[in-house]
């Protein structure tokens, strides 16, 4: 998992506003934010959920509310888990990401994109614009 996962994590707490969460996602070019209660990761905030929520009503009113009601429980694997375990956890969990844990500590996130890049054998080629 360590070679697949994103280790540079941006996390939030459940009381963060939707507008702030969306800004962090846009600035970081990320689609998932781990949500913490103290040092414990209680789930993920997924970009599509935030956008869907904002589009469902008056954005000015909805963007000020907290992310708490949009946090999803996320499947987790250990840092030593095989790629197939992460893929299966993603499939069963119904999200496009899995948390990577070392004990109780979040150390990374693996997404379906990470798994596809890994299967293609070129983890950086897609970002570099050199994919076939």
mmCIF file of N, CA and C in Angstrom:
data_model
loop_
_atom_site.group_PDB
_atom_site.id
_atom_site.type_symbol
_atom_site.label_atom_id
_atom_site.label_comp_id
_atom_site.label_asym_id
_atom_site.label_seq_id
_atom_site.Cartn_x
_atom_site.Cartn_y
_atom_site.Cartn_z
ATOM 1 N N UNK A 1 0.813 -1.200 0.000
ATOM 2 C CA UNK A 1 0.000 0.000 0.000
ATOM 3 C C UNK A 1 0.854 1.260 0.000
ATOM 4 N N UNK A 2 2.017 1.179 0.625
ATOM 5 C CA UNK A 2 2.818 2.389 0.776
ATOM 6 C C UNK A 2 3.227 2.985 -0.561
ATOM 7 N N UNK A 3 3.402 2.154 -1.579
ATOM 8 C CA UNK A 3 3.771 2.694 -2.885
ATOM 9 C C UNK A 3 2.563 3.213 -3.655
ATOM 10 N N UNK A 4 1.372 2.791 -3.279
ATOM 11 C CA UNK A 4 0.151 3.209 -3.972
ATOM 12 C C UNK A 4 -0.514 4.422 -3.353
ATOM 13 N N UNK A 5 -0.447 4.506 -2.049
ATOM 14 C CA UNK A 5 -1.288 5.461 -1.331
ATOM 15 C C UNK A 5 -0.792 6.898 -1.420
ATOM 16 N N UNK A 6 -1.740 7.793 -1.284
ATOM 17 C CA UNK A 6 -1.431 9.202 -1.099
ATOM 18 C C UNK A 6 -1.107 9.375 0.373
ATOM 19 N N UNK A 7 0.087 9.883 0.650
ATOM 20 C CA UNK A 7 0.508 10.051 2.038
ATOM 21 C C UNK A 7 0.390 11.494 2.511
ATOM 22 N N UNK A 8 0.352 12.416 1.574
ATOM 23 C CA UNK A 8 0.209 13.835 1.926
ATOM 24 C C UNK A 8 -1.283 14.105 2.072
ATOM 25 N N UNK A 9 -1.756 14.016 3.297
ATOM 26 C CA UNK A 9 -3.189 14.096 3.551
ATOM 27 C C UNK A 9 -3.604 15.470 4.057
ATOM 28 N N UNK A 10 -4.763 15.898 3.607
ATOM 29 C CA UNK A 10 -5.404 17.103 4.122
ATOM 30 C C UNK A 10 -6.648 16.623 4.838
ATOM 31 N N UNK A 11 -6.709 16.848 6.133
ATOM 32 C CA UNK A 11 -7.847 16.399 6.917
ATOM 33 C C UNK A 11 -8.624 17.566 7.494
ATOM 34 N N UNK A 12 -9.859 17.278 7.882
ATOM 35 C CA UNK A 12 -10.734 18.295 8.472
ATOM 36 C C UNK A 12 -11.464 17.692 9.665
ATOM 37 N N UNK A 13 -12.151 18.539 10.395
ATOM 38 C CA UNK A 13 -13.043 18.074 11.458
ATOM 39 C C UNK A 13 -14.479 18.222 10.964
ATOM 40 N N UNK A 14 -15.400 17.552 11.620
ATOM 41 C CA UNK A 14 -16.793 17.520 11.171
ATOM 42 C C UNK A 14 -17.492 18.865 11.261
ATOM 43 N N UNK A 15 -16.935 19.814 11.997
ATOM 44 C CA UNK A 15 -17.582 21.124 12.118
ATOM 45 C C UNK A 15 -17.155 22.117 11.037
ATOM 46 N N UNK A 16 -16.298 21.699 10.117
ATOM 47 C CA UNK A 16 -15.862 22.560 9.013
ATOM 48 C C UNK A 16 -17.038 22.797 8.065
ATOM 49 N N UNK A 17 -17.125 24.000 7.520
ATOM 50 C CA UNK A 17 -18.219 24.312 6.589
ATOM 51 C C UNK A 17 -18.000 23.614 5.252
ATOM 52 N N UNK A 18 -19.095 23.384 4.548
ATOM 53 C CA UNK A 18 -19.008 22.784 3.218
ATOM 54 C C UNK A 18 -18.179 23.648 2.283
ATOM 55 N N UNK A 19 -18.332 24.962 2.384
ATOM 56 C CA UNK A 19 -17.574 25.876 1.525
ATOM 57 C C UNK A 19 -16.075 25.724 1.766
ATOM 58 N N UNK A 20 -15.676 25.628 3.023
ATOM 59 C CA UNK A 20 -14.258 25.461 3.350
ATOM 60 C C UNK A 20 -13.739 24.125 2.838
ATOM 61 N N UNK A 21 -14.512 23.073 3.021
ATOM 62 C CA UNK A 21 -14.108 21.751 2.548
ATOM 63 C C UNK A 21 -13.924 21.742 1.036
ATOM 64 N N UNK A 22 -14.855 22.331 0.322
ATOM 65 C CA UNK A 22 -14.763 22.374 -1.134
ATOM 66 C C UNK A 22 -13.557 23.192 -1.584
ATOM 67 N N UNK A 23 -13.271 24.286 -0.877
ATOM 68 C CA UNK A 23 -12.101 25.110 -1.202
ATOM 69 C C UNK A 23 -10.811 24.310 -0.990
ATOM 70 N N UNK A 24 -10.728 23.574 0.110
ATOM 71 C CA UNK A 24 -9.550 22.747 0.373
ATOM 72 C C UNK A 24 -9.366 21.690 -0.713
ATOM 73 N N UNK A 25 -10.464 21.099 -1.145
ATOM 74 C CA UNK A 25 -10.393 20.102 -2.207
ATOM 75 C C UNK A 25 -9.889 20.724 -3.502
ATOM 76 N N UNK A 26 -10.440 21.879 -3.842
ATOM 77 C CA UNK A 26 -10.043 22.550 -5.082
ATOM 78 C C UNK A 26 -8.577 22.974 -5.035
ATOM 79 N N UNK A 27 -8.159 23.553 -3.926
ATOM 80 C CA UNK A 27 -6.776 24.015 -3.792
ATOM 81 C C UNK A 27 -5.782 22.859 -3.826
ATOM 82 N N UNK A 28 -6.163 21.738 -3.240
ATOM 83 C CA UNK A 28 -5.262 20.595 -3.180
ATOM 84 C C UNK A 28 -5.393 19.630 -4.339
ATOM 85 N N UNK A 29 -6.391 19.843 -5.205
ATOM 86 C CA UNK A 29 -6.616 18.918 -6.308
ATOM 87 C C UNK A 29 -6.978 17.523 -5.814
ATOM 88 N N UNK A 30 -7.781 17.473 -4.745
ATOM 89 C CA UNK A 30 -8.148 16.192 -4.145
ATOM 90 C C UNK A 30 -9.664 16.023 -4.118
ATOM 91 N N UNK A 31 -10.102 14.761 -4.068
ATOM 92 C CA UNK A 31 -11.534 14.468 -4.080
ATOM 93 C C UNK A 31 -12.040 13.867 -2.786
ATOM 94 N N UNK A 32 -11.137 13.587 -1.856
ATOM 95 C CA UNK A 32 -11.512 12.963 -0.584
ATOM 96 C C UNK A 32 -10.807 13.678 0.558
ATOM 97 N N UNK A 33 -11.553 13.976 1.598
ATOM 98 C CA UNK A 33 -10.963 14.560 2.803
ATOM 99 C C UNK A 33 -11.255 13.645 3.987
ATOM 100 N N UNK A 34 -10.222 13.160 4.657
ATOM 101 C CA UNK A 34 -10.464 12.430 5.894
ATOM 102 C C UNK A 34 -11.047 13.381 6.934
ATOM 103 N N UNK A 35 -12.016 12.896 7.681
ATOM 104 C CA UNK A 35 -12.657 13.714 8.714
ATOM 105 C C UNK A 35 -12.261 13.136 10.072
ATOM 106 N N UNK A 36 -11.768 14.027 10.929
ATOM 107 C CA UNK A 36 -11.232 13.598 12.220
ATOM 108 C C UNK A 36 -12.083 14.077 13.384
ATOM 109 N N UNK A 37 -12.131 13.229 14.388
ATOM 110 C CA UNK A 37 -12.674 13.575 15.701
ATOM 111 C C UNK A 37 -11.490 13.393 16.645
ATOM 112 N N UNK A 38 -10.799 14.478 16.944
ATOM 113 C CA UNK A 38 -9.533 14.377 17.664
ATOM 114 C C UNK A 38 -8.505 13.743 16.748
ATOM 115 N N UNK A 39 -7.866 12.674 17.189
ATOM 116 C CA UNK A 39 -6.881 11.991 16.347
ATOM 117 C C UNK A 39 -7.483 10.799 15.602
ATOM 118 N N UNK A 40 -8.767 10.526 15.844
ATOM 119 C CA UNK A 40 -9.443 9.388 15.221
ATOM 120 C C UNK A 40 -10.097 9.804 13.911
ATOM 121 N N UNK A 41 -9.821 9.062 12.843
ATOM 122 C CA UNK A 41 -10.451 9.323 11.545
ATOM 123 C C UNK A 41 -11.812 8.634 11.544
ATOM 124 N N UNK A 42 -12.865 9.448 11.508
ATOM 125 C CA UNK A 42 -14.226 8.897 11.600
ATOM 126 C C UNK A 42 -14.866 8.668 10.235
ATOM 127 N N UNK A 43 -14.181 9.025 9.146
ATOM 128 C CA UNK A 43 -14.725 8.774 7.824
ATOM 129 C C UNK A 43 -14.138 9.690 6.775
ATOM 130 N N UNK A 44 -14.790 9.699 5.620
ATOM 131 C CA UNK A 44 -14.343 10.504 4.487
ATOM 132 C C UNK A 44 -15.441 11.440 4.017
ATOM 133 N N UNK A 45 -15.023 12.594 3.592
ATOM 134 C CA UNK A 45 -15.909 13.510 2.884
ATOM 135 C C UNK A 45 -15.528 13.398 1.418
ATOM 136 N N UNK A 46 -16.509 13.091 0.578
ATOM 137 C CA UNK A 46 -16.266 12.847 -0.842
ATOM 138 C C UNK A 46 -16.770 14.043 -1.647
ATOM 139 N N UNK A 47 -15.947 14.496 -2.570
ATOM 140 C CA UNK A 47 -16.251 15.689 -3.362
ATOM 141 C C UNK A 47 -17.621 15.622 -4.031
ATOM 142 N N UNK A 48 -17.976 14.488 -4.604
ATOM 143 C CA UNK A 48 -19.263 14.392 -5.300
ATOM 144 C C UNK A 48 -20.434 14.571 -4.346
ATOM 145 N N UNK A 49 -20.277 14.143 -3.102
ATOM 146 C CA UNK A 49 -21.335 14.348 -2.105
ATOM 147 C C UNK A 49 -21.500 15.826 -1.781
ATOM 148 N N UNK A 50 -20.389 16.538 -1.657
ATOM 149 C CA UNK A 50 -20.440 17.975 -1.352
ATOM 150 C C UNK A 50 -21.099 18.729 -2.495
ATOM 151 N N UNK A 51 -20.657 18.465 -3.709
ATOM 152 C CA UNK A 51 -21.218 19.154 -4.876
ATOM 153 C C UNK A 51 -22.701 18.830 -5.022
ATOM 154 N N UNK A 52 -23.067 17.568 -4.872
ATOM 155 C CA UNK A 52 -24.474 17.180 -4.964
ATOM 156 C C UNK A 52 -25.331 17.883 -3.931
ATOM 157 N N UNK A 53 -24.808 18.007 -2.731
ATOM 158 C CA UNK A 53 -25.542 18.689 -1.663
ATOM 159 C C UNK A 53 -25.719 20.168 -1.989
ATOM 160 N N UNK A 54 -24.667 20.789 -2.479
ATOM 161 C CA UNK A 54 -24.752 22.215 -2.807
ATOM 162 C C UNK A 54 -25.708 22.474 -3.969
ATOM 163 N N UNK A 55 -25.754 21.561 -4.920
ATOM 164 C CA UNK A 55 -26.644 21.727 -6.071
ATOM 165 C C UNK A 55 -28.098 21.423 -5.734
ATOM 166 N N UNK A 56 -28.322 20.747 -4.623
ATOM 167 C CA UNK A 56 -29.681 20.354 -4.248
ATOM 168 C C UNK A 56 -30.508 21.488 -3.664
ATOM 169 N N UNK A 57 -29.904 22.609 -3.362
ATOM 170 C CA UNK A 57 -30.644 23.710 -2.750
ATOM 171 C C UNK A 57 -29.979 25.036 -3.018
ATOM 172 N N UNK A 58 -30.239 25.985 -2.167
ATOM 173 C CA UNK A 58 -29.667 27.319 -2.305
ATOM 174 C C UNK A 58 -28.217 27.263 -1.825
ATOM 175 N N UNK A 59 -27.238 27.390 -2.736
ATOM 176 C CA UNK A 59 -25.833 27.242 -2.353
ATOM 177 C C UNK A 59 -25.393 28.162 -1.223
ATOM 178 N N UNK A 60 -25.910 29.379 -1.176
ATOM 179 C CA UNK A 60 -25.490 30.306 -0.123
ATOM 180 C C UNK A 60 -25.861 29.779 1.260
ATOM 181 N N UNK A 61 -27.021 29.147 1.353
ATOM 182 C CA UNK A 61 -27.461 28.608 2.639
ATOM 183 C C UNK A 61 -26.750 27.303 2.965
ATOM 184 N N UNK A 62 -26.605 26.455 1.982
ATOM 185 C CA UNK A 62 -26.041 25.132 2.216
ATOM 186 C C UNK A 62 -24.531 25.156 2.424
ATOM 187 N N UNK A 63 -23.825 26.109 1.821
ATOM 188 C CA UNK A 63 -22.368 26.121 1.927
ATOM 189 C C UNK A 63 -21.888 26.495 3.318
ATOM 190 N N UNK A 64 -22.734 27.137 4.117
ATOM 191 C CA UNK A 64 -22.344 27.538 5.468
ATOM 192 C C UNK A 64 -22.507 26.401 6.471
ATOM 193 N N UNK A 65 -23.270 25.373 6.127
ATOM 194 C CA UNK A 65 -23.485 24.269 7.057
ATOM 195 C C UNK A 65 -22.231 23.406 7.152
ATOM 196 N N UNK A 66 -22.146 22.619 8.206
ATOM 197 C CA UNK A 66 -20.957 21.791 8.406
ATOM 198 C C UNK A 66 -21.029 20.521 7.563
ATOM 199 N N UNK A 67 -19.893 19.866 7.460
ATOM 200 C CA UNK A 67 -19.793 18.647 6.671
ATOM 201 C C UNK A 67 -20.280 17.414 7.437
ATOM 202 N N UNK A 68 -20.604 17.578 8.704
ATOM 203 C CA UNK A 68 -20.902 16.437 9.586
ATOM 204 C C UNK A 68 -21.897 15.447 8.990
ATOM 205 N N UNK A 69 -22.949 15.936 8.362
ATOM 206 C CA UNK A 69 -23.989 15.031 7.848
ATOM 207 C C UNK A 69 -23.611 14.367 6.521
ATOM 208 N N UNK A 70 -22.488 14.759 5.933
ATOM 209 C CA UNK A 70 -22.052 14.155 4.675
ATOM 210 C C UNK A 70 -20.884 13.185 4.844
ATOM 211 N N UNK A 71 -20.380 13.046 6.060
ATOM 212 C CA UNK A 71 -19.238 12.161 6.301
ATOM 213 C C UNK A 71 -19.682 10.715 6.134
ATOM 214 N N UNK A 72 -18.911 9.978 5.341
ATOM 215 C CA UNK A 72 -19.223 8.570 5.112
ATOM 216 C C UNK A 72 -18.224 7.682 5.843
ATOM 217 N N UNK A 73 -18.710 6.614 6.448
ATOM 218 C CA UNK A 73 -17.762 5.638 6.990
ATOM 219 C C UNK A 73 -16.947 5.086 5.825
ATOM 220 N N UNK A 74 -15.674 4.913 6.027
ATOM 221 C CA UNK A 74 -14.821 4.456 4.930
ATOM 222 C C UNK A 74 -14.182 3.120 5.277
ATOM 223 N N UNK A 75 -14.057 2.247 4.278
ATOM 224 C CA UNK A 75 -13.346 0.998 4.525
ATOM 225 C C UNK A 75 -11.879 1.305 4.805
ATOM 226 N N UNK A 76 -11.235 0.407 5.521
ATOM 227 C CA UNK A 76 -9.831 0.608 5.863
ATOM 228 C C UNK A 76 -9.049 -0.678 5.653
ATOM 229 N N UNK A 77 -7.791 -0.515 5.289
ATOM 230 C CA UNK A 77 -6.856 -1.629 5.160
ATOM 231 C C UNK A 77 -5.582 -1.252 5.903
ATOM 232 N N UNK A 78 -4.753 -2.241 6.159
ATOM 233 C CA UNK A 78 -3.469 -1.961 6.796
ATOM 234 C C UNK A 78 -2.457 -1.547 5.736
ATOM 235 N N UNK A 79 -1.401 -0.914 6.178
ATOM 236 C CA UNK A 79 -0.350 -0.487 5.256
ATOM 237 C C UNK A 79 0.335 -1.685 4.596
ATOM 238 N N UNK A 80 0.254 -2.856 5.222
ATOM 239 C CA UNK A 80 0.877 -4.059 4.672
ATOM 240 C C UNK A 80 -0.051 -4.837 3.736
ATOM 241 N N UNK A 81 -1.283 -4.392 3.577
ATOM 242 C CA UNK A 81 -2.267 -5.121 2.757
ATOM 243 C C UNK A 81 -1.857 -5.141 1.287
ATOM 244 N N UNK A 82 -2.304 -6.169 0.607
ATOM 245 C CA UNK A 82 -2.061 -6.284 -0.836
ATOM 246 C C UNK A 82 -3.035 -5.395 -1.600
ATOM 247 N N UNK A 83 -2.677 -5.086 -2.806
ATOM 248 C CA UNK A 83 -3.507 -4.265 -3.688
ATOM 249 C C UNK A 83 -4.895 -4.877 -3.865
ATOM 250 N N UNK A 84 -4.968 -6.195 -3.966
ATOM 251 C CA UNK A 84 -6.260 -6.865 -4.151
ATOM 252 C C UNK A 84 -7.176 -6.666 -2.945
ATOM 253 N N UNK A 85 -6.605 -6.568 -1.756
ATOM 254 C CA UNK A 85 -7.401 -6.327 -0.550
ATOM 255 C C UNK A 85 -7.999 -4.923 -0.599
ATOM 256 N N UNK A 86 -7.206 -3.961 -1.037
ATOM 257 C CA UNK A 86 -7.713 -2.590 -1.172
ATOM 258 C C UNK A 86 -8.833 -2.536 -2.206
ATOM 259 N N UNK A 87 -8.636 -3.200 -3.339
ATOM 260 C CA UNK A 87 -9.653 -3.201 -4.393
ATOM 261 C C UNK A 87 -10.949 -3.834 -3.897
ATOM 262 N N UNK A 88 -10.833 -4.929 -3.191
ATOM 263 C CA UNK A 88 -12.023 -5.607 -2.669
ATOM 264 C C UNK A 88 -12.728 -4.744 -1.620
ATOM 265 N N UNK A 89 -11.957 -4.079 -0.775
ATOM 266 C CA UNK A 89 -12.536 -3.199 0.249
ATOM 267 C C UNK A 89 -13.274 -2.033 -0.383
ATOM 268 N N UNK A 90 -12.725 -1.501 -1.458
ATOM 269 C CA UNK A 90 -13.391 -0.416 -2.182
ATOM 270 C C UNK A 90 -14.704 -0.921 -2.768
ATOM 271 N N UNK A 91 -14.662 -2.098 -3.372
ATOM 272 C CA UNK A 91 -15.870 -2.662 -3.975
ATOM 273 C C UNK A 91 -16.951 -2.906 -2.926
ATOM 274 N N UNK A 92 -16.596 -3.498 -1.829
ATOM 275 C CA UNK A 92 -17.566 -3.807 -0.778
ATOM 276 C C UNK A 92 -18.042 -2.543 -0.074
ATOM 277 N N UNK A 93 -17.133 -1.595 0.151
ATOM 278 C CA UNK A 93 -17.458 -0.381 0.892
ATOM 279 C C UNK A 93 -18.297 0.623 0.135
ATOM 280 N N UNK A 94 -18.347 0.499 -1.183
ATOM 281 C CA UNK A 94 -19.178 1.399 -1.971
ATOM 282 C C UNK A 94 -18.611 2.791 -2.183
ATOM 283 N N UNK A 95 -17.372 3.009 -1.793
ATOM 284 C CA UNK A 95 -16.697 4.283 -2.062
ATOM 285 C C UNK A 95 -15.606 4.034 -3.090
ATOM 286 N N UNK A 96 -15.036 5.104 -3.622
ATOM 287 C CA UNK A 96 -13.939 4.935 -4.562
ATOM 288 C C UNK A 96 -12.591 5.168 -3.886
ATOM 289 N N UNK A 97 -12.544 4.927 -2.571
ATOM 290 C CA UNK A 97 -11.308 5.093 -1.814
ATOM 291 C C UNK A 97 -11.342 4.215 -0.575
ATOM 292 N N UNK A 98 -10.162 3.938 -0.068
ATOM 293 C CA UNK A 98 -10.008 3.173 1.167
ATOM 294 C C UNK A 98 -8.948 3.869 2.023
ATOM 295 N N UNK A 99 -9.186 3.890 3.332
ATOM 296 C CA UNK A 99 -8.210 4.455 4.263
ATOM 297 C C UNK A 99 -7.108 3.431 4.503
ATOM 298 N N UNK A 100 -5.881 3.898 4.631
ATOM 299 C CA UNK A 100 -4.758 3.025 4.958
ATOM 300 C C UNK A 100 -4.325 3.360 6.382
ATOM 301 N N UNK A 101 -4.351 2.343 7.235
ATOM 302 C CA UNK A 101 -4.113 2.546 8.662
ATOM 303 C C UNK A 101 -2.885 1.778 9.136
ATOM 304 N N UNK A 102 -2.200 2.356 10.100
ATOM 305 C CA UNK A 102 -1.185 1.653 10.891
ATOM 306 C C UNK A 102 -1.680 1.735 12.323
ATOM 307 N N UNK A 103 -2.263 0.655 12.786
ATOM 308 C CA UNK A 103 -2.934 0.677 14.082
ATOM 309 C C UNK A 103 -4.131 1.601 14.002
ATOM 310 N N UNK A 104 -4.205 2.565 14.901
ATOM 311 C CA UNK A 104 -5.299 3.541 14.902
ATOM 312 C C UNK A 104 -4.963 4.804 14.124
ATOM 313 N N UNK A 105 -3.797 4.837 13.512
ATOM 314 C CA UNK A 105 -3.329 6.054 12.844
ATOM 315 C C UNK A 105 -3.530 5.971 11.328
ATOM 316 N N UNK A 106 -4.165 7.000 10.771
ATOM 317 C CA UNK A 106 -4.336 7.096 9.324
ATOM 318 C C UNK A 106 -3.006 7.495 8.701
ATOM 319 N N UNK A 107 -2.527 6.692 7.751
ATOM 320 C CA UNK A 107 -1.244 6.992 7.108
ATOM 321 C C UNK A 107 -1.388 7.276 5.618
ATOM 322 N N UNK A 108 -2.574 7.026 5.056
ATOM 323 C CA UNK A 108 -2.753 7.285 3.637
ATOM 324 C C UNK A 108 -4.149 6.951 3.156
ATOM 325 N N UNK A 109 -4.362 7.233 1.883
ATOM 326 C CA UNK A 109 -5.612 6.907 1.200
ATOM 327 C C UNK A 109 -5.244 6.293 -0.143
ATOM 328 N N UNK A 110 -5.930 5.220 -0.505
ATOM 329 C CA UNK A 110 -5.792 4.624 -1.832
ATOM 330 C C UNK A 110 -7.129 4.776 -2.534
ATOM 331 N N UNK A 111 -7.095 5.311 -3.747
ATOM 332 C CA UNK A 111 -8.307 5.502 -4.540
ATOM 333 C C UNK A 111 -8.332 4.523 -5.707
ATOM 334 N N UNK A 112 -9.467 4.456 -6.372
ATOM 335 C CA UNK A 112 -9.551 3.614 -7.567
ATOM 336 C C UNK A 112 -8.558 4.089 -8.621
ATOM 337 N N UNK A 113 -8.340 5.382 -8.703
ATOM 338 C CA UNK A 113 -7.358 5.920 -9.651
ATOM 339 C C UNK A 113 -5.968 5.388 -9.330
ATOM 340 N N UNK A 114 -5.606 5.353 -8.049
ATOM 341 C CA UNK A 114 -4.307 4.805 -7.646
ATOM 342 C C UNK A 114 -4.180 3.346 -8.065
ATOM 343 N N UNK A 115 -5.252 2.581 -7.883
ATOM 344 C CA UNK A 115 -5.224 1.165 -8.253
ATOM 345 C C UNK A 115 -5.081 0.985 -9.757
ATOM 346 N N UNK A 116 -5.782 1.778 -10.534
ATOM 347 C CA UNK A 116 -5.685 1.681 -11.996
ATOM 348 C C UNK A 116 -4.279 2.035 -12.461
ATOM 349 N N UNK A 117 -3.706 3.092 -11.903
ATOM 350 C CA UNK A 117 -2.330 3.472 -12.258
ATOM 351 C C UNK A 117 -1.361 2.348 -11.914
ATOM 352 N N UNK A 118 -1.578 1.724 -10.782
ATOM 353 C CA UNK A 118 -0.726 0.624 -10.356
ATOM 354 C C UNK A 118 -0.830 -0.553 -11.323
ATOM 355 N N UNK A 119 -2.039 -0.869 -11.737
ATOM 356 C CA UNK A 119 -2.241 -1.974 -12.679
ATOM 357 C C UNK A 119 -1.629 -1.672 -14.040
ATOM 358 N N UNK A 120 -1.639 -0.405 -14.414
ATOM 359 C CA UNK A 120 -1.045 0.000 -15.686
ATOM 360 C C UNK A 120 0.479 -0.039 -15.618
ATOM 361 N N UNK A 121 1.015 -0.079 -14.404
ATOM 362 C CA UNK A 121 2.456 -0.171 -14.247
ATOM 363 C C UNK A 121 3.194 1.136 -14.353
ATOM 364 N N UNK A 122 2.453 2.229 -14.441
ATOM 365 C CA UNK A 122 3.080 3.543 -14.573
ATOM 366 C C UNK A 122 2.394 4.525 -13.644
ATOM 367 N N UNK A 123 2.730 4.529 -12.366
ATOM 368 C CA UNK A 123 2.003 5.366 -11.415
ATOM 369 C C UNK A 123 2.038 6.856 -11.707
ATOM 370 N N UNK A 124 3.061 7.358 -12.374
ATOM 371 C CA UNK A 124 3.150 8.797 -12.602
ATOM 372 C C UNK A 124 2.884 9.213 -14.042
ATOM 373 N N UNK A 125 2.778 8.265 -14.955
ATOM 374 C CA UNK A 125 2.676 8.624 -16.368
ATOM 375 C C UNK A 125 1.394 9.357 -16.711
ATOM 376 N N UNK A 126 0.309 9.060 -16.033
ATOM 377 C CA UNK A 126 -0.955 9.730 -16.328
ATOM 378 C C UNK A 126 -0.862 11.200 -15.959
ATOM 379 N N UNK A 127 -0.294 11.493 -14.783
ATOM 380 C CA UNK A 127 -0.138 12.884 -14.367
ATOM 381 C C UNK A 127 0.818 13.641 -15.271
ATOM 382 N N UNK A 128 1.832 12.960 -15.755
ATOM 383 C CA UNK A 128 2.845 13.632 -16.558
ATOM 384 C C UNK A 128 2.410 13.827 -18.003
ATOM 385 N N UNK A 129 1.252 13.295 -18.359
ATOM 386 C CA UNK A 129 0.756 13.462 -19.722
ATOM 387 C C UNK A 129 1.449 12.558 -20.725
ATOM 388 N N UNK A 130 2.073 11.477 -20.251
ATOM 389 C CA UNK A 130 2.796 10.587 -21.151
ATOM 390 C C UNK A 130 2.122 9.235 -21.306
ATOM 391 N N UNK A 131 0.885 9.142 -20.867
ATOM 392 C CA UNK A 131 0.166 7.876 -21.004
ATOM 393 C C UNK A 131 -0.088 7.595 -22.475
ATOM 394 N N UNK A 132 -0.076 6.317 -22.859
ATOM 395 C CA UNK A 132 -0.307 5.984 -24.280
ATOM 396 C C UNK A 132 -1.675 6.403 -24.756
#
